[in-house]
């Protein structure tokens, strides 16, 4: 990224402060609890100054969702460090998804909120594009790990099957399972007492079905989970990252995957 001018640095710092103040408001009361007046008062600015940065509350929510995806990408990066093969990298990314849901629960919820049409349609094209870029970078990292498995011979797919199919299956199991966990009380009453362990087992079952080597080993997986969780806790802070992602790579502004109809 290019060096910021003093004015650009001031603008970026002010936006970061706005998001820092907005995050607990959204965590406590959702979009309805997000107050431009309260942010302006806390920062000792006129409300118009806040609107110069964000034209509406939905813009702030999308900016927080972009930060959430940056944080998730950072978790992925840390999780796969020093993993010896692609299968273990995928398993480690799954643990990073758990960590995002547990330690960064408010960011997970924000990421879900922006997928509603009522929020998405009020956001600017620029932020929609940035959101799409962030999300696609997360998925690109997972796909790249899958391609490593293909290149090494640890995974052999039928000619008509692409690695994207496998990645989408893992994403569906992980993200879908976490949404169910967040919105469906009483899972323990139907025998699901550890949602994350169940999600991990299902993902491993999917990979075992493709004969992705090495096959699932429960003891080795428990050790991997412990080690990755410890590494994430040491290396990824709860605070939002100050620097935005590199915007040099952009994508068409479409609704993010998983959006409401």
Short mmCIF file of C-alpha atoms in Angstrom, two decimals:
data_model
loop_
_atom_site.label_atom_id
_atom_site.label_comp_id
_atom_site.label_asym_id
_atom_site.label_seq_id
_atom_site.Cartn_x
_atom_site.Cartn_y
_atom_site.Cartn_z
CA UNK A 1 0.00 0.00 0.00
CA UNK A 2 1.17 3.57 -0.71
CA UNK A 3 2.20 5.92 2.11
CA UNK A 4 -0.67 8.02 3.43
CA UNK A 5 -0.58 11.79 3.43
CA UNK A 6 -1.14 13.46 6.83
CA UNK A 7 -4.71 14.28 5.78
CA UNK A 8 -5.40 10.71 4.69
CA UNK A 9 -3.92 9.39 7.94
CA UNK A 10 -6.19 11.72 9.91
CA UNK A 11 -9.24 10.52 7.99
CA UNK A 12 -8.27 6.87 8.48
CA UNK A 13 -7.68 7.42 12.19
CA UNK A 14 -11.06 9.11 12.57
CA UNK A 15 -12.84 6.28 10.75
CA UNK A 16 -11.09 3.74 12.94
CA UNK A 17 -12.30 5.59 16.04
CA UNK A 18 -15.86 5.70 14.71
CA UNK A 19 -15.79 1.94 14.18
CA UNK A 20 -14.25 1.39 17.61
CA UNK A 21 -17.18 3.24 19.18
CA UNK A 22 -19.79 1.64 16.93
CA UNK A 23 -18.71 -1.95 17.55
CA UNK A 24 -19.99 -2.26 21.17
CA UNK A 25 -23.21 -0.44 20.27
CA UNK A 26 -23.99 -3.00 17.59
CA UNK A 27 -22.88 -5.86 19.83
CA UNK A 28 -25.31 -4.81 22.55
CA UNK A 29 -28.39 -3.78 20.57
CA UNK A 30 -27.84 -4.51 16.90
CA UNK A 31 -28.33 -1.93 14.17
CA UNK A 32 -31.05 -0.21 16.21
CA UNK A 33 -28.54 0.51 18.95
CA UNK A 34 -26.09 2.23 16.61
CA UNK A 35 -26.35 5.98 17.18
CA UNK A 36 -24.65 8.62 15.05
CA UNK A 37 -25.50 11.18 17.76
CA UNK A 38 -23.77 9.14 20.47
CA UNK A 39 -20.68 8.64 18.31
CA UNK A 40 -20.49 12.36 17.51
CA UNK A 41 -20.89 13.27 21.18
CA UNK A 42 -18.18 10.84 22.30
CA UNK A 43 -15.75 12.16 19.67
CA UNK A 44 -16.70 15.81 20.30
CA UNK A 45 -17.54 16.31 16.63
CA UNK A 46 -20.57 17.69 14.87
CA UNK A 47 -22.84 14.92 13.63
CA UNK A 48 -22.21 16.13 10.09
CA UNK A 49 -18.55 15.15 10.46
CA UNK A 50 -19.59 11.56 11.15
CA UNK A 51 -21.86 11.62 8.10
CA UNK A 52 -18.93 12.82 6.00
CA UNK A 53 -17.33 9.45 6.72
CA UNK A 54 -20.43 7.26 6.72
CA UNK A 55 -23.62 8.34 4.98
CA UNK A 56 -25.84 6.06 7.09
CA UNK A 57 -25.75 3.47 9.86
CA UNK A 58 -25.72 0.67 7.32
CA UNK A 59 -22.44 2.02 5.94
CA UNK A 60 -20.89 1.74 9.39
CA UNK A 61 -22.21 -1.79 9.73
CA UNK A 62 -20.69 -2.79 6.40
CA UNK A 63 -17.38 -1.18 7.35
CA UNK A 64 -17.41 -3.28 10.52
CA UNK A 65 -18.19 -6.38 8.45
CA UNK A 66 -15.19 -5.61 6.25
CA UNK A 67 -13.04 -5.42 9.38
CA UNK A 68 -14.59 -8.70 10.53
CA UNK A 69 -13.52 -10.42 7.32
CA UNK A 70 -10.03 -8.94 7.61
CA UNK A 71 -9.86 -10.42 11.11
CA UNK A 72 -11.07 -13.80 9.85
CA UNK A 73 -8.44 -13.76 7.11
CA UNK A 74 -5.77 -13.01 9.70
CA UNK A 75 -6.99 -15.97 11.77
CA UNK A 76 -6.72 -18.20 8.70
CA UNK A 77 -3.17 -17.00 8.02
CA UNK A 78 -2.01 -17.69 11.56
CA UNK A 79 -3.81 -21.04 11.74
CA UNK A 80 -2.06 -22.58 8.73
CA UNK A 81 1.44 -21.54 9.79
CA UNK A 82 3.73 -24.54 10.25
CA UNK A 83 1.04 -27.07 9.32
CA UNK A 84 2.85 -29.91 7.50
CA UNK A 85 0.26 -30.71 4.82
CA UNK A 86 -2.86 -29.39 3.13
CA UNK A 87 -5.29 -31.60 5.06
CA UNK A 88 -4.01 -30.23 8.36
CA UNK A 89 -4.12 -26.70 7.00
CA UNK A 90 -7.80 -27.17 6.18
CA UNK A 91 -8.43 -28.57 9.66
CA UNK A 92 -6.59 -25.58 11.15
CA UNK A 93 -8.73 -23.16 9.13
CA UNK A 94 -11.77 -24.89 10.60
CA UNK A 95 -10.41 -24.18 14.09
CA UNK A 96 -9.88 -20.55 13.03
CA UNK A 97 -13.55 -20.40 12.02
CA UNK A 98 -14.47 -21.63 15.51
CA UNK A 99 -12.21 -19.02 17.08
CA UNK A 100 -13.84 -16.31 14.99
CA UNK A 101 -17.27 -17.43 16.19
CA UNK A 102 -16.27 -17.74 19.86
CA UNK A 103 -13.72 -14.97 20.52
CA UNK A 104 -15.07 -12.56 17.92
CA UNK A 105 -18.76 -13.36 18.33
CA UNK A 106 -19.84 -9.76 17.77
CA UNK A 107 -17.96 -9.65 14.46
CA UNK A 108 -19.55 -12.95 13.42
CA UNK A 109 -22.98 -11.47 14.16
CA UNK A 110 -22.16 -8.29 12.23
CA UNK A 111 -21.01 -10.39 9.27
CA UNK A 112 -24.43 -12.08 9.35
CA UNK A 113 -26.36 -8.81 9.70
CA UNK A 114 -24.99 -7.21 6.54
CA UNK A 115 -26.27 -10.11 4.44
CA UNK A 116 -29.84 -8.94 4.88
CA UNK A 117 -31.23 -7.04 1.90
CA UNK A 118 -32.37 -4.13 4.10
CA UNK A 119 -28.77 -3.47 5.10
CA UNK A 120 -26.95 -4.44 1.91
CA UNK A 121 -29.01 -2.26 -0.44
CA UNK A 122 -28.33 0.91 1.58
CA UNK A 123 -24.55 0.53 1.46
CA UNK A 124 -22.35 2.23 -1.13
CA UNK A 125 -20.97 0.35 -4.11
CA UNK A 126 -17.44 1.01 -2.88
CA UNK A 127 -18.00 -0.75 0.45
CA UNK A 128 -19.89 -3.57 -1.25
CA UNK A 129 -16.89 -4.08 -3.49
CA UNK A 130 -14.49 -4.04 -0.54
CA UNK A 131 -16.67 -6.57 1.27
CA UNK A 132 -16.69 -8.87 -1.76
CA UNK A 133 -12.91 -8.56 -2.03
CA UNK A 134 -12.39 -9.46 1.63
CA UNK A 135 -14.72 -12.44 1.49
CA UNK A 136 -13.22 -13.77 -1.71
CA UNK A 137 -9.72 -13.55 -0.25
CA UNK A 138 -10.80 -15.81 2.60
CA UNK A 139 -12.22 -18.35 0.17
CA UNK A 140 -9.22 -18.03 -2.17
CA UNK A 141 -6.92 -19.02 0.67
CA UNK A 142 -8.96 -22.18 1.32
CA UNK A 143 -9.06 -23.01 -2.40
CA UNK A 144 -5.29 -22.56 -2.63
CA UNK A 145 -4.82 -25.10 0.16
CA UNK A 146 -7.06 -27.46 -1.78
CA UNK A 147 -4.93 -27.00 -4.88
CA UNK A 148 -1.84 -27.82 -2.82
CA UNK A 149 -3.47 -31.14 -1.94
CA UNK A 150 -4.16 -31.84 -5.62
CA UNK A 151 -0.60 -30.98 -6.62
CA UNK A 152 0.92 -33.18 -3.91
CA UNK A 153 -1.34 -36.12 -4.72
CA UNK A 154 -2.94 -36.11 -1.25
CA UNK A 155 -6.27 -35.47 -2.97
CA UNK A 156 -7.41 -36.94 -6.28
CA UNK A 157 -10.73 -35.71 -7.66
CA UNK A 158 -12.86 -37.05 -10.51
CA UNK A 159 -12.33 -35.12 -13.74
CA UNK A 160 -15.73 -33.44 -13.51
CA UNK A 161 -15.21 -32.31 -9.91
CA UNK A 162 -13.35 -29.09 -9.08
CA UNK A 163 -11.69 -28.19 -5.80
CA UNK A 164 -14.23 -25.38 -5.50
CA UNK A 165 -16.95 -28.01 -4.97
CA UNK A 166 -15.04 -29.44 -2.03
CA UNK A 167 -14.35 -25.99 -0.58
CA UNK A 168 -18.00 -25.02 -0.92
CA UNK A 169 -19.00 -28.21 0.89
CA UNK A 170 -16.66 -27.44 3.78
CA UNK A 171 -17.83 -23.82 3.88
CA UNK A 172 -21.49 -24.91 3.92
CA UNK A 173 -20.92 -27.35 6.77
CA UNK A 174 -18.91 -24.87 8.83
CA UNK A 175 -20.80 -21.62 8.28
CA UNK A 176 -24.19 -23.32 8.14
CA UNK A 177 -23.49 -25.25 11.32
CA UNK A 178 -22.50 -22.09 13.15
CA UNK A 179 -25.62 -20.27 11.98
CA UNK A 180 -27.74 -23.17 13.25
CA UNK A 181 -25.86 -23.11 16.55
CA UNK A 182 -26.45 -19.37 16.91
CA UNK A 183 -30.16 -19.46 16.06
CA UNK A 184 -31.47 -22.84 17.24
CA UNK A 185 -31.84 -23.29 21.01
CA UNK A 186 -32.07 -26.78 22.39
CA UNK A 187 -29.56 -28.55 20.14
CA UNK A 188 -28.42 -30.49 23.20
CA UNK A 189 -31.92 -31.93 23.46
CA UNK A 190 -31.44 -33.67 20.11
CA UNK A 191 -28.02 -34.99 21.04
CA UNK A 192 -25.73 -32.19 19.79
CA UNK A 193 -23.75 -31.25 22.90
CA UNK A 194 -20.65 -29.85 21.22
CA UNK A 195 -21.57 -28.09 18.00
CA UNK A 196 -18.00 -27.30 16.98
CA UNK A 197 -16.82 -30.87 17.49
CA UNK A 198 -19.77 -32.06 15.39
CA UNK A 199 -18.90 -29.59 12.63
CA UNK A 200 -15.27 -30.72 12.66
CA UNK A 201 -16.26 -34.39 12.45
CA UNK A 202 -18.60 -33.69 9.54
CA UNK A 203 -15.90 -31.78 7.66
CA UNK A 204 -13.44 -34.61 8.21
CA UNK A 205 -16.07 -37.10 7.05
CA UNK A 206 -16.46 -35.09 3.85
CA UNK A 207 -12.70 -35.05 3.26
CA UNK A 208 -12.38 -38.75 4.11
CA UNK A 209 -15.11 -39.41 1.55
CA UNK A 210 -12.82 -37.90 -1.08
CA UNK A 211 -9.92 -39.96 0.33
CA UNK A 212 -8.05 -36.76 1.12
CA UNK A 213 -4.85 -37.89 2.82
CA UNK A 214 -3.98 -38.24 5.62
CA UNK A 215 -7.32 -39.62 6.76
CA UNK A 216 -8.93 -38.48 10.00
CA UNK A 217 -7.22 -39.47 13.24
CA UNK A 218 -9.13 -38.36 16.35
CA UNK A 219 -6.12 -38.11 18.64
CA UNK A 220 -4.04 -36.15 16.13
CA UNK A 221 -6.99 -33.85 15.48
CA UNK A 222 -7.44 -33.06 19.18
CA UNK A 223 -3.77 -32.12 19.39
CA UNK A 224 -4.07 -29.90 16.30
CA UNK A 225 -7.13 -28.15 17.77
CA UNK A 226 -5.30 -27.39 21.03
CA UNK A 227 -2.20 -26.10 19.29
CA UNK A 228 -4.06 -23.91 16.79
CA UNK A 229 -6.30 -22.40 19.47
CA UNK A 230 -3.25 -21.51 21.56
CA UNK A 231 -1.49 -19.96 18.56
CA UNK A 232 -4.53 -17.89 17.62
CA UNK A 233 -4.93 -16.61 21.16
CA UNK A 234 -1.26 -15.58 21.27
CA UNK A 235 -1.08 -13.98 17.86
CA UNK A 236 -4.47 -12.45 17.01
CA UNK A 237 -5.82 -9.66 19.22
CA UNK A 238 -9.46 -8.84 19.84
CA UNK A 239 -9.06 -5.25 18.61
CA UNK A 240 -9.92 -4.31 15.05
CA UNK A 241 -6.92 -3.92 12.77
CA UNK A 242 -6.10 -0.28 12.08
CA UNK A 243 -4.90 -0.73 8.51
CA UNK A 244 -7.43 -1.55 5.79
CA UNK A 245 -6.84 -4.28 3.24
CA UNK A 246 -5.00 -3.52 0.02
CA UNK A 247 -7.67 -2.31 -2.40
CA UNK A 248 -5.52 -2.86 -5.49
CA UNK A 249 -7.45 -6.06 -6.22
CA UNK A 250 -11.17 -5.50 -6.63
CA UNK A 251 -14.14 -7.49 -7.79
CA UNK A 252 -17.55 -6.62 -9.26
CA UNK A 253 -19.89 -5.31 -6.56
CA UNK A 254 -22.30 -8.14 -5.97
CA UNK A 255 -24.10 -9.23 -2.86
CA UNK A 256 -21.86 -11.40 -0.70
CA UNK A 257 -22.34 -15.15 -0.75
CA UNK A 258 -24.98 -16.32 1.68
CA UNK A 259 -27.07 -13.14 1.39
CA UNK A 260 -30.79 -13.15 2.06
CA UNK A 261 -33.17 -13.25 -0.84
#
